[in-house]
Structure formats: structure tokens, C-alpha cells
Coordinates of C-alpha atoms in Angstrom, one line a residue:
M1 CA 97.1 107.5 106.4
Q2 CA 99.2 108.5 104.7
A3 CA 98.0 105.5 103.3
A4 CA 96.0 104.9 106.9
E5 CA 95.7 107.1 109.6
C6 CA 94.3 106.1 112.9
T7 CA 90.9 107.4 113.9
W8 CA 88.5 106.8 117.2
T9 CA 87.9 103.5 116.1
H10 CA 91.5 102.3 117.4
F11 CA 90.6 103.9 120.9
E12 CA 87.4 102.3 120.8
M13 CA 89.4 98.8 120.3
L14 CA 91.2 99.8 123.7
R15 CA 88.0 99.9 125.6
P16 CA 87.7 96.0 126.4
L17 CA 91.3 96.4 127.9
C18 CA 90.1 99.5 129.9
F19 CA 86.8 98.2 131.4
K20 CA 87.2 94.5 131.8
S21 CA 88.5 94.9 135.4
P22 CA 85.9 94.4 138.1
S23 CA 87.6 97.6 139.8
T24 CA 86.7 100.8 139.1
T25 CA 90.3 102.0 137.7
P26 CA 90.5 100.8 134.3
L27 CA 93.4 98.6 133.2
F28 CA 94.5 101.4 130.8
F29 CA 96.3 102.9 133.5
N30 CA 98.4 100.0 134.0
F31 CA 100.0 100.7 130.5
S32 CA 103.4 100.5 131.9
K33 CA 105.2 102.2 134.5
H34 CA 106.6 104.8 131.9
F35 CA 102.8 105.3 130.9
Q36 CA 101.8 105.7 134.7
K37 CA 104.5 107.9 135.2
G38 CA 102.7 110.2 132.3
F39 CA 100.0 110.8 134.5
S40 CA 101.8 112.3 137.4
D41 CA 104.7 114.0 135.1
S42 CA 103.7 115.9 132.1
S43 CA 107.5 116.1 131.1
F44 CA 106.6 112.5 129.5
F45 CA 104.4 113.9 127.4
R46 CA 106.5 116.8 126.4
S47 CA 109.4 114.6 125.7
N48 CA 107.5 112.0 123.8
R49 CA 106.3 112.8 120.5
R50 CA 103.6 110.0 120.2
I51 CA 101.9 111.2 123.5
S52 CA 101.3 114.9 123.4
N53 CA 101.2 117.3 126.5
Y54 CA 96.9 118.1 125.9
P55 CA 95.4 119.0 129.2
S56 CA 92.0 118.2 127.1
F57 CA 93.4 114.9 126.2
M58 CA 94.9 114.1 129.6
A59 CA 91.4 114.9 131.0
T60 CA 89.2 112.5 128.5
I61 CA 91.7 109.8 129.5
S62 CA 91.3 110.6 133.0
S63 CA 87.6 110.6 132.9
L64 CA 87.5 107.1 132.1
S65 CA 88.9 106.0 135.7
T66 CA 85.0 106.8 137.0
H67 CA 83.2 104.4 134.5
K68 CA 81.8 101.1 136.1
D69 CA 81.0 98.4 133.7
P70 CA 77.6 97.2 134.7
V71 CA 78.4 93.8 133.9
S72 CA 81.5 93.6 136.1
T73 CA 79.5 93.3 139.6
H74 CA 78.0 90.1 138.1
D75 CA 78.8 87.3 140.2
A76 CA 79.9 85.0 137.3
T77 CA 82.7 87.9 136.4
P78 CA 86.2 85.7 136.6
N79 CA 88.5 87.2 138.9
I80 CA 90.9 89.0 136.8
T81 CA 94.4 89.9 137.7
H82 CA 95.6 93.3 136.9
Q83 CA 98.4 92.9 134.2
P84 CA 100.3 95.8 132.6
V85 CA 99.6 95.9 128.5
Q86 CA 102.7 94.6 126.9
V87 CA 104.5 95.8 123.9
A88 CA 107.7 94.9 122.3
K89 CA 110.7 97.2 123.1
R90 CA 111.0 98.0 119.2
L91 CA 107.4 99.7 119.5
E92 CA 107.7 101.2 122.8
K93 CA 108.5 104.7 121.4
F94 CA 105.3 104.4 119.4
K95 CA 102.6 105.6 121.8
T96 CA 99.1 106.7 120.9
T97 CA 99.3 108.2 117.4
I98 CA 98.6 112.1 116.9
F99 CA 95.5 111.3 114.4
T100 CA 93.8 109.4 117.5
Q101 CA 94.5 112.3 119.9
M102 CA 92.9 114.8 117.4
S103 CA 90.0 112.7 116.7
M104 CA 89.3 112.6 120.3
L105 CA 89.6 116.3 121.0
A106 CA 87.4 117.2 117.7
I107 CA 84.9 114.7 118.9
K108 CA 84.7 116.4 122.3
H109 CA 84.9 119.9 121.3
G110 CA 82.9 119.8 118.1
A111 CA 85.5 120.9 115.7
I112 CA 85.7 121.0 112.1
N113 CA 88.4 118.1 111.1
L114 CA 91.1 119.6 108.7
G115 CA 93.3 117.3 110.2
Q116 CA 93.0 113.9 109.1
G117 CA 93.4 112.9 105.4
F118 CA 90.6 111.5 104.3
P119 CA 87.5 112.9 102.2
N120 CA 84.2 114.1 103.9
F121 CA 82.7 112.8 100.4
D122 CA 82.1 109.7 99.0
G123 CA 84.2 108.0 96.0
P124 CA 82.4 107.7 92.6
D125 CA 79.1 105.4 92.0
F126 CA 80.4 103.7 89.2
V127 CA 83.4 102.3 91.4
K128 CA 81.0 101.5 94.2
E129 CA 78.4 99.9 91.8
A130 CA 81.1 97.4 90.5
A131 CA 82.2 96.2 94.4
I132 CA 78.1 95.7 94.7
Q133 CA 78.1 93.7 91.3
A134 CA 81.5 91.8 92.3
I135 CA 79.5 90.9 95.7
K136 CA 76.6 89.7 94.2
D137 CA 78.4 87.7 91.4
G138 CA 80.0 85.6 94.4
K139 CA 83.6 87.0 94.3
N140 CA 83.9 87.0 97.9
Q141 CA 86.5 84.0 99.0
Y142 CA 90.1 84.4 99.3
A143 CA 91.9 86.1 96.4
R144 CA 94.9 85.0 95.1
G145 CA 97.8 86.0 97.3
Y146 CA 99.5 88.5 95.4
G147 CA 96.1 89.5 93.4
V148 CA 93.3 89.0 91.2
P149 CA 94.7 88.5 87.7
D150 CA 92.4 91.2 86.6
F151 CA 93.4 93.7 88.7
N152 CA 96.9 92.8 88.3
N153 CA 96.6 93.7 84.8
A154 CA 95.0 96.9 85.4
I155 CA 97.6 98.1 87.5
A156 CA 100.3 97.0 85.0
A157 CA 98.3 98.6 82.0
R158 CA 97.9 102.0 84.2
F159 CA 101.7 102.0 85.0
K160 CA 102.6 101.9 81.7
K161 CA 100.6 104.6 80.6
D162 CA 101.8 106.9 83.5
T163 CA 105.6 105.8 83.2
G164 CA 106.0 104.1 79.7
L165 CA 107.3 100.9 81.4
V166 CA 106.0 97.6 80.6
I167 CA 105.7 95.0 83.6
D168 CA 104.7 91.6 84.1
P169 CA 101.4 91.7 86.2
E170 CA 102.4 88.1 87.3
K171 CA 106.0 88.6 88.4
E172 CA 106.2 92.2 89.3
V173 CA 102.7 93.3 90.9
T174 CA 101.8 92.7 94.5
V175 CA 98.5 93.5 95.6
T176 CA 98.2 94.5 99.5
S177 CA 95.9 95.9 102.0
G178 CA 96.2 99.4 101.5
C179 CA 99.6 101.3 101.0
T180 CA 100.3 100.8 104.5
E181 CA 100.6 97.3 104.3
A182 CA 102.8 97.7 100.7
I183 CA 105.1 99.9 103.0
A184 CA 105.4 97.2 105.8
A185 CA 105.5 94.3 103.3
T186 CA 108.4 96.0 101.5
M187 CA 110.2 96.7 104.8
L188 CA 109.9 93.6 106.5
G189 CA 110.7 91.7 103.1
L190 CA 113.7 93.4 101.9
I191 CA 115.5 95.1 105.3
N192 CA 117.5 93.0 107.7
P193 CA 118.3 94.5 111.7
G194 CA 121.1 96.6 111.3
D195 CA 120.2 97.9 107.7
E196 CA 120.7 101.6 107.1
V197 CA 117.5 103.3 105.6
I198 CA 117.7 107.4 104.9
L199 CA 114.1 109.2 105.6
F200 CA 113.4 112.5 104.4
A201 CA 111.8 114.3 107.3
P202 CA 109.0 115.2 107.9
F203 CA 107.8 112.0 107.2
Y204 CA 104.5 109.7 107.2
D205 CA 104.6 108.1 110.9
S206 CA 104.3 104.5 109.5
Y207 CA 107.6 104.4 107.9
E208 CA 109.6 105.0 111.2
A209 CA 107.4 102.1 112.9
T210 CA 107.7 99.9 110.2
L211 CA 111.5 100.3 109.9
S212 CA 111.7 99.7 113.9
M213 CA 109.8 96.4 113.5
A214 CA 112.6 95.6 110.7
G215 CA 115.4 96.4 113.1
A216 CA 116.7 99.2 110.5
K217 CA 119.1 102.0 111.4
V218 CA 117.2 104.9 110.4
K219 CA 119.3 108.2 109.0
C220 CA 117.2 111.4 108.5
I221 CA 117.5 114.2 106.0
T222 CA 115.3 117.4 106.9
L223 CA 113.2 119.0 104.2
R224 CA 113.2 122.7 105.5
P225 CA 110.6 125.6 104.5
P226 CA 109.8 127.4 102.4
D227 CA 110.3 125.0 99.4
F228 CA 111.3 121.7 101.3
A229 CA 113.7 121.2 98.8
V230 CA 116.2 118.4 99.1
P231 CA 119.9 119.3 100.7
I232 CA 122.0 117.9 97.9
D233 CA 125.0 118.0 100.0
E234 CA 124.0 116.5 103.0
L235 CA 122.4 113.6 101.2
K236 CA 125.8 113.3 99.3
S237 CA 127.3 113.0 102.9
T238 CA 124.7 110.9 104.2
I239 CA 124.3 108.1 101.7
S240 CA 127.2 105.6 101.6
K241 CA 128.1 101.7 100.4
N242 CA 126.4 101.3 104.2
T243 CA 122.9 102.5 103.2
R244 CA 120.5 99.6 102.3
A245 CA 117.6 101.8 101.1
I246 CA 116.4 105.4 100.7
L247 CA 112.6 106.1 101.2
I248 CA 111.0 108.7 99.1
N249 CA 107.4 110.1 99.3
T250 CA 106.4 112.2 96.1
P251 CA 104.0 114.1 96.1
H252 CA 105.1 114.5 99.7
N253 CA 102.8 114.1 102.6
P254 CA 102.6 116.6 104.9
T255 CA 104.3 119.3 103.2
G256 CA 102.8 119.0 99.4
K257 CA 106.0 118.9 98.0
M258 CA 107.0 117.1 94.6
F259 CA 110.3 115.9 94.1
T260 CA 111.9 117.8 90.9
R261 CA 113.4 116.1 88.2
E262 CA 116.8 117.2 88.9
E263 CA 116.5 116.1 92.7
L264 CA 115.2 112.6 91.7
N265 CA 118.0 112.4 89.2
T266 CA 120.5 113.3 91.9
I267 CA 119.2 110.6 94.2
A268 CA 119.0 108.1 91.3
S269 CA 122.7 109.0 90.7
L270 CA 124.0 108.1 94.0
C271 CA 121.6 105.0 94.3
I272 CA 123.3 103.5 91.5
E273 CA 126.9 104.7 92.5
N274 CA 126.4 103.2 95.8
D275 CA 124.2 100.2 95.2
V276 CA 121.1 101.2 97.1
L277 CA 117.5 100.6 96.9
V278 CA 114.7 103.1 96.4
F279 CA 111.3 102.7 98.0
T280 CA 108.6 105.3 96.8
D281 CA 105.6 106.0 98.3
E282 CA 103.3 107.7 95.4
V283 CA 99.7 107.5 96.7
Y284 CA 99.1 111.1 95.7
D285 CA 100.7 110.8 92.0
K286 CA 97.2 111.8 90.6
L287 CA 96.8 115.1 92.9
A288 CA 99.8 116.8 91.4
F289 CA 99.1 120.3 90.8
E290 CA 101.9 122.6 89.9
M291 CA 104.1 120.0 88.0
D292 CA 103.9 116.5 86.6
H293 CA 104.5 113.7 88.8
I294 CA 107.8 111.8 88.2
S295 CA 108.0 108.2 89.4
M296 CA 111.4 107.2 90.0
A297 CA 111.1 103.9 88.4
S298 CA 110.9 105.6 85.4
L299 CA 114.2 106.9 85.3
P300 CA 117.2 105.3 83.6
G301 CA 118.5 102.4 85.4
M302 CA 116.3 102.8 88.4
Y303 CA 113.3 100.1 87.7
E304 CA 115.7 97.3 88.8
R305 CA 116.6 99.0 92.4
T306 CA 113.0 100.3 93.1
V307 CA 109.8 99.4 94.8
T308 CA 106.8 101.6 93.5
M309 CA 103.8 101.6 96.0
N310 CA 100.6 103.2 95.7
S311 CA 96.9 102.7 96.5
L312 CA 93.2 103.3 95.2
G313 CA 91.9 105.5 98.5
K314 CA 93.3 108.9 97.8
T315 CA 92.5 108.8 93.7
F316 CA 89.1 107.6 94.3
S317 CA 88.1 108.8 97.9
L318 CA 87.5 105.4 98.8
T319 CA 90.3 105.3 101.7
G320 CA 88.3 102.6 103.9
W321 CA 88.7 100.1 101.0
K322 CA 92.6 99.7 101.7
I323 CA 93.3 98.6 98.5
G324 CA 97.2 98.8 97.7
W325 CA 100.1 97.5 95.5
A326 CA 103.7 97.4 95.0
I327 CA 105.5 97.2 91.9
A328 CA 109.1 95.7 91.6
P329 CA 111.2 93.8 89.3
P330 CA 111.2 89.9 90.5
H331 CA 114.2 90.0 92.6
L332 CA 112.7 92.4 94.8
T333 CA 109.1 91.4 94.7
W334 CA 110.2 88.1 95.8
G335 CA 110.9 89.5 99.5
V336 CA 107.9 91.8 99.3
R337 CA 105.8 88.9 98.6
Q338 CA 107.1 86.9 101.3
A339 CA 106.4 89.4 104.0
H340 CA 102.8 90.1 102.5
S341 CA 102.1 86.3 102.9
F342 CA 102.5 86.5 106.5
L343 CA 100.7 89.7 107.2
T344 CA 97.4 89.7 105.4
F345 CA 98.1 87.2 102.6
A346 CA 95.4 88.4 100.6
T347 CA 93.4 91.6 100.4
S348 CA 89.5 91.8 99.7
T349 CA 88.3 90.2 96.9
P350 CA 85.3 92.0 95.3
M351 CA 87.0 95.4 96.1
Q352 CA 90.1 94.3 93.8
Y353 CA 87.3 93.8 91.2
A354 CA 86.0 97.1 91.8
A355 CA 89.6 98.6 91.8
T356 CA 90.1 97.2 88.3
V357 CA 87.0 99.1 87.0
A358 CA 88.6 102.3 88.7
L359 CA 91.8 101.9 87.3
Q360 CA 90.4 101.9 83.8
A361 CA 88.6 104.9 84.4
P362 CA 88.7 107.6 81.4
D363 CA 91.4 110.4 81.8
S364 CA 88.6 112.5 81.9
Y365 CA 87.9 111.3 85.5
F366 CA 91.3 112.3 86.7
A367 CA 91.2 115.6 85.1
E368 CA 88.1 116.5 86.8
L369 CA 89.6 114.9 90.3
K370 CA 92.7 117.6 89.7
R371 CA 89.9 120.4 88.9
D372 CA 88.1 119.9 91.7
Y373 CA 91.0 119.6 94.3
M374 CA 92.4 122.8 92.7
A375 CA 89.3 124.6 93.7
K376 CA 89.3 123.2 97.2
K377 CA 92.8 124.2 97.5
A378 CA 92.3 127.8 96.3
I379 CA 89.5 128.2 99.1
L380 CA 91.9 126.9 102.0
V381 CA 95.1 128.3 101.0
Q382 CA 93.6 132.1 100.4
G383 CA 91.5 131.4 103.6
L384 CA 94.3 130.8 105.6
K385 CA 96.5 133.9 104.1
D386 CA 93.8 135.8 105.0
V387 CA 93.7 134.7 108.9
G388 CA 97.3 135.5 108.9
F389 CA 99.1 132.3 108.4
K390 CA 102.4 132.0 106.3
V391 CA 101.3 129.6 104.0
F392 CA 104.4 127.4 102.2
P393 CA 103.8 126.3 98.5
S394 CA 102.0 122.8 98.1
S395 CA 102.5 121.3 94.6
G396 CA 100.9 118.2 95.1
T397 CA 98.5 116.0 97.8
Y398 CA 95.7 117.5 99.5
F399 CA 97.7 118.8 102.5
V400 CA 99.1 122.7 103.0
V401 CA 101.7 123.6 105.7
V402 CA 101.4 126.7 107.1
D403 CA 103.9 128.5 109.8
H404 CA 101.4 129.4 112.9
T405 CA 104.1 131.4 114.9
P406 CA 102.0 134.8 114.1
F407 CA 99.5 133.6 116.7
G408 CA 102.1 133.5 119.9
L409 CA 101.5 129.9 120.9
E410 CA 104.5 127.9 122.2
N411 CA 104.6 125.3 119.5
D412 CA 102.6 123.6 117.2
I413 CA 101.2 121.1 119.9
A414 CA 100.0 123.9 121.8
F415 CA 98.7 125.7 118.8
C416 CA 96.5 122.9 117.8
E417 CA 94.9 122.3 121.2
Y418 CA 94.3 126.0 121.1
L419 CA 92.8 125.6 117.8
I420 CA 90.4 122.7 118.5
K421 CA 89.2 124.0 122.0
E422 CA 88.9 127.8 121.4
V423 CA 88.3 128.2 117.7
G424 CA 86.5 124.7 116.6
V425 CA 89.1 123.7 113.7
V426 CA 91.4 120.8 113.9
A427 CA 95.2 120.6 112.1
I428 CA 97.8 118.4 112.8
P429 CA 101.3 119.3 114.8
T430 CA 103.9 118.8 112.3
S431 CA 106.5 118.0 114.8
V432 CA 105.2 114.1 115.2
F433 CA 107.0 113.9 111.5
Y434 CA 110.1 114.6 112.7
L435 CA 112.8 112.6 114.5
N436 CA 113.7 116.1 115.9
P437 CA 110.5 117.2 116.9
D438 CA 111.7 120.6 117.2
D439 CA 112.1 120.6 113.6
G440 CA 108.7 121.0 113.2
K441 CA 107.3 123.1 116.2
N442 CA 106.8 126.2 114.1
L443 CA 104.6 124.4 111.6
V444 CA 101.0 122.4 111.3
R445 CA 99.2 120.7 108.6
F446 CA 95.8 121.4 107.2
T447 CA 93.8 119.2 104.6
F448 CA 91.6 120.4 101.7
C449 CA 90.2 117.1 101.1
K450 CA 86.5 118.4 102.3
D451 CA 83.6 119.7 100.7
E452 CA 83.7 123.5 99.9
E453 CA 81.2 124.2 102.6
T454 CA 83.2 122.6 105.3
L455 CA 86.6 124.5 104.1
R456 CA 84.5 127.8 104.2
S457 CA 83.0 127.1 107.4
A458 CA 86.7 126.3 109.1
V459 CA 87.9 129.5 107.4
E460 CA 85.3 131.5 108.7
R461 CA 85.7 130.1 112.3
M462 CA 89.5 131.2 112.3
K463 CA 88.8 134.6 110.9
E464 CA 86.2 135.1 113.4
K465 CA 88.1 133.8 116.6
L466 CA 92.1 133.2 115.9
K467 CA 93.9 136.7 116.6
K468 CA 97.6 137.6 116.0
K469 CA 99.4 138.3 119.0

């Protein structure tokens, strides 16, 4: 998710659009002439990286055409004229997300979901109890737009402990509805139409979508296996005085890569030289295993040009709370807050009070979190190797990327469909995280943010049913 990943719920939200028609044909099929074409021309699905050519997915959608709404035959039902679903041109390319598709297939086939990045276990009791207490204490009305003071203070204190930087919680911290909103507010508040922004592929799909909404010109640099190192020469030839910003995610979703100090220092020097802003997504900062996390803002000369985005969900296994924040110097915070004011205005009040308690957790909590995830990672990584995958190193996050080609499937999408239908395990095809889908066609992503029994069960299914070709 990264900060937020779509689920079956998003499809359920479409049901009123699908079934309000008195006709037995859902309005879903009137999406647009392009979407209609997709049901008769599978090349549309092959060429569109947001709608994959899953026969089972197509069958699931097609089966809806036989649905009759029992209410639709009532005499009082208004005569509704069929109209195509409309979407702005800047969002036309972003069709149904891969996470929605995988959830639908997982439910249909009873598969173990190692695709979506949310835990199947609950967050800590002391944080949940703090939320309950805040609700009981009547902290249930709109919060101050940029955050409850106590929470802003807690964010600033945690940032100082992590980076050594002293920031003003009133002027440099903006609380958002998850990191996804922090990303959107940053893009919409600081990027103008036509501005050039550099991404590192593979990337969390929200980045490209929000940049599209901002009207940005996206340039992409691909990180390649086995170590997904930054191609410094390519970066030097790409960044220029025309570059407005560069977006970094470390630890990195989906690869688990952590940007090294050398890489970050090089990026910092290029940004200072070319007067470029840096937007950093650091939601996995507490899930750093093989090396210490380095925040870009902590490097010399970088705080003044950096927006640091983070959230509560990954560290405290509370992804449904949607509590995030953006830290930036006042002159950049202004733009972030302007956009935030007209996106959500304010974030859940009682959850902010609970998040305050969470960020004040002792160091022992974070040490135990890391130990638990390292144990889960070990189970999955060894299991995937035993099955026959080539597993690439993952230094952070709760994701692992593997090469699926030993099993003989055409590409990552075909492999993931086979894995769900024939094996009963969900992974995510990584081609959806690239501007050029072919760059990711040999790779799939698994997550280990599940309980150990679930991880072992998934590995056993793959050992039993997945064979090399």
C-alpha cells in the first residue's frame, strides 16, 4: 500500500455502478469503448499494465453479466439511461490495480495471500488501547488540519532520535491520511504541470498516478537485479537543471533494496548541483535488516530540499488506520499543506492520539519487531530457495523478489495466475511497477508480513505443486 494497496473493497464499491441498471447487463461493461474492446480483444489486456490478461479475472467479471438485481424490477425503479463511466484523461491509463485483481482471484481460488503488503496479525495492544481511550475521552471531532499537537511533537521527537535533526513540529510536520496522502499532497502541492520528476523503477504504483494528476513529466531509471544498485552514470546523464524533483523509496518496495550511503551521497550531490528537490518515502524505515536506514534529509545540505514521508501502518501493523506524515522545511511544508487542506483537511483524531503513544514506544519494541520479521523472512526465503526460485537479496521492507523463470511460464503475469489457480498461493507480478513492463516480466514479489504458520503453509503448497520445467 505501499503505503496503501487496493483490496476487494474497491471492487465492491463499484457494484452499485454495475447493477443499478434494470437491464441484466451491468453498467460495468459500459466503462468506455476501450474497456469494451478489452472483452473482445485480449491484446488490450496484454498491452495495458493495469489490466492483466487473466482468463479467471475475465471470467469473474463476465459472470457478473448474469446478475439480476431483485429490486431493479420494482415499478418505482427510475428509468436509468446507460452511460459510460467517465474518467479524466490523466487517469485513463490507470485501470484496475493489480492488487484488486489478485484479491479477487485469491478469494475465488482460496489461495494463501503472500501478495498484498498487509499483516494477517494485529497491532500491539498498547496502541489499540490508546485509541479506545481517546474515543472514550471524547477526542472525536475534527483535528487541527496539520495534526494534533501531541502527535506533531511525537513525530518531531522520533525524527530527532532517528536522524539527529531538530525540527519545528508546528511548522515542519504535516499529518496526513496515510503515507499515500502524504505522497499525493507532496506531488500536488510542489509539482507544476510539465515539471520533470525522476523515479527509480520498480516503483510503488501510487507514484506514477499522483505525478500524472500533477501533470508531471516522468523520467525513469531502472534498478536491475541482482542487487538493484543505482546506475550512477545513467542518473548523472538523466538529472539536469530541468529536473524539479527525484523520488526515492528506501527501504524499497518491491525489491527490499536499501539505498547505500554512497548512493545517497551521490544523489545528494547531484541534487544540490542542479537545485533538485528530493521526496523520500521511508515507511519501511524500521524494517531494515542488513544495514542501517539512512534518511536523505540527514545528509549535509539536504534537509532544506527534502520532503520525508512516513506512516504508522507498517511499523505497528495497523495499516487500516491510515496515519501518515510529511516532514519538510517551512518553505516546502507550505505547498504540502495547501494540497493536504483540499484533499482530506484533517486525519482521524483519536487515531492520532493513539499514534502519539505508538511513537513513544521503547526501543525494545522496535528491536523485537525486527527480530520477528527476520524470523519470518528466513522461513520464506529458505522456502522459496528450496522450491527452486532464484531469490534476490532483501535488506529491508517485508518483501522478497524472485526470478520465476525456472518454472517455464511466459511472464510474471502468467506465472502469478498459474500460482493462484494451480498451487493456491498469491504473489504479485512486478511488471506493474515499471514504466516498461518487460523490465519486470521475469520477477515476482512475495511478502512475509504473515504469521509463521501461513508462511510455512504457502511454502509447503509450492513444494508440493510447483515443479520446474
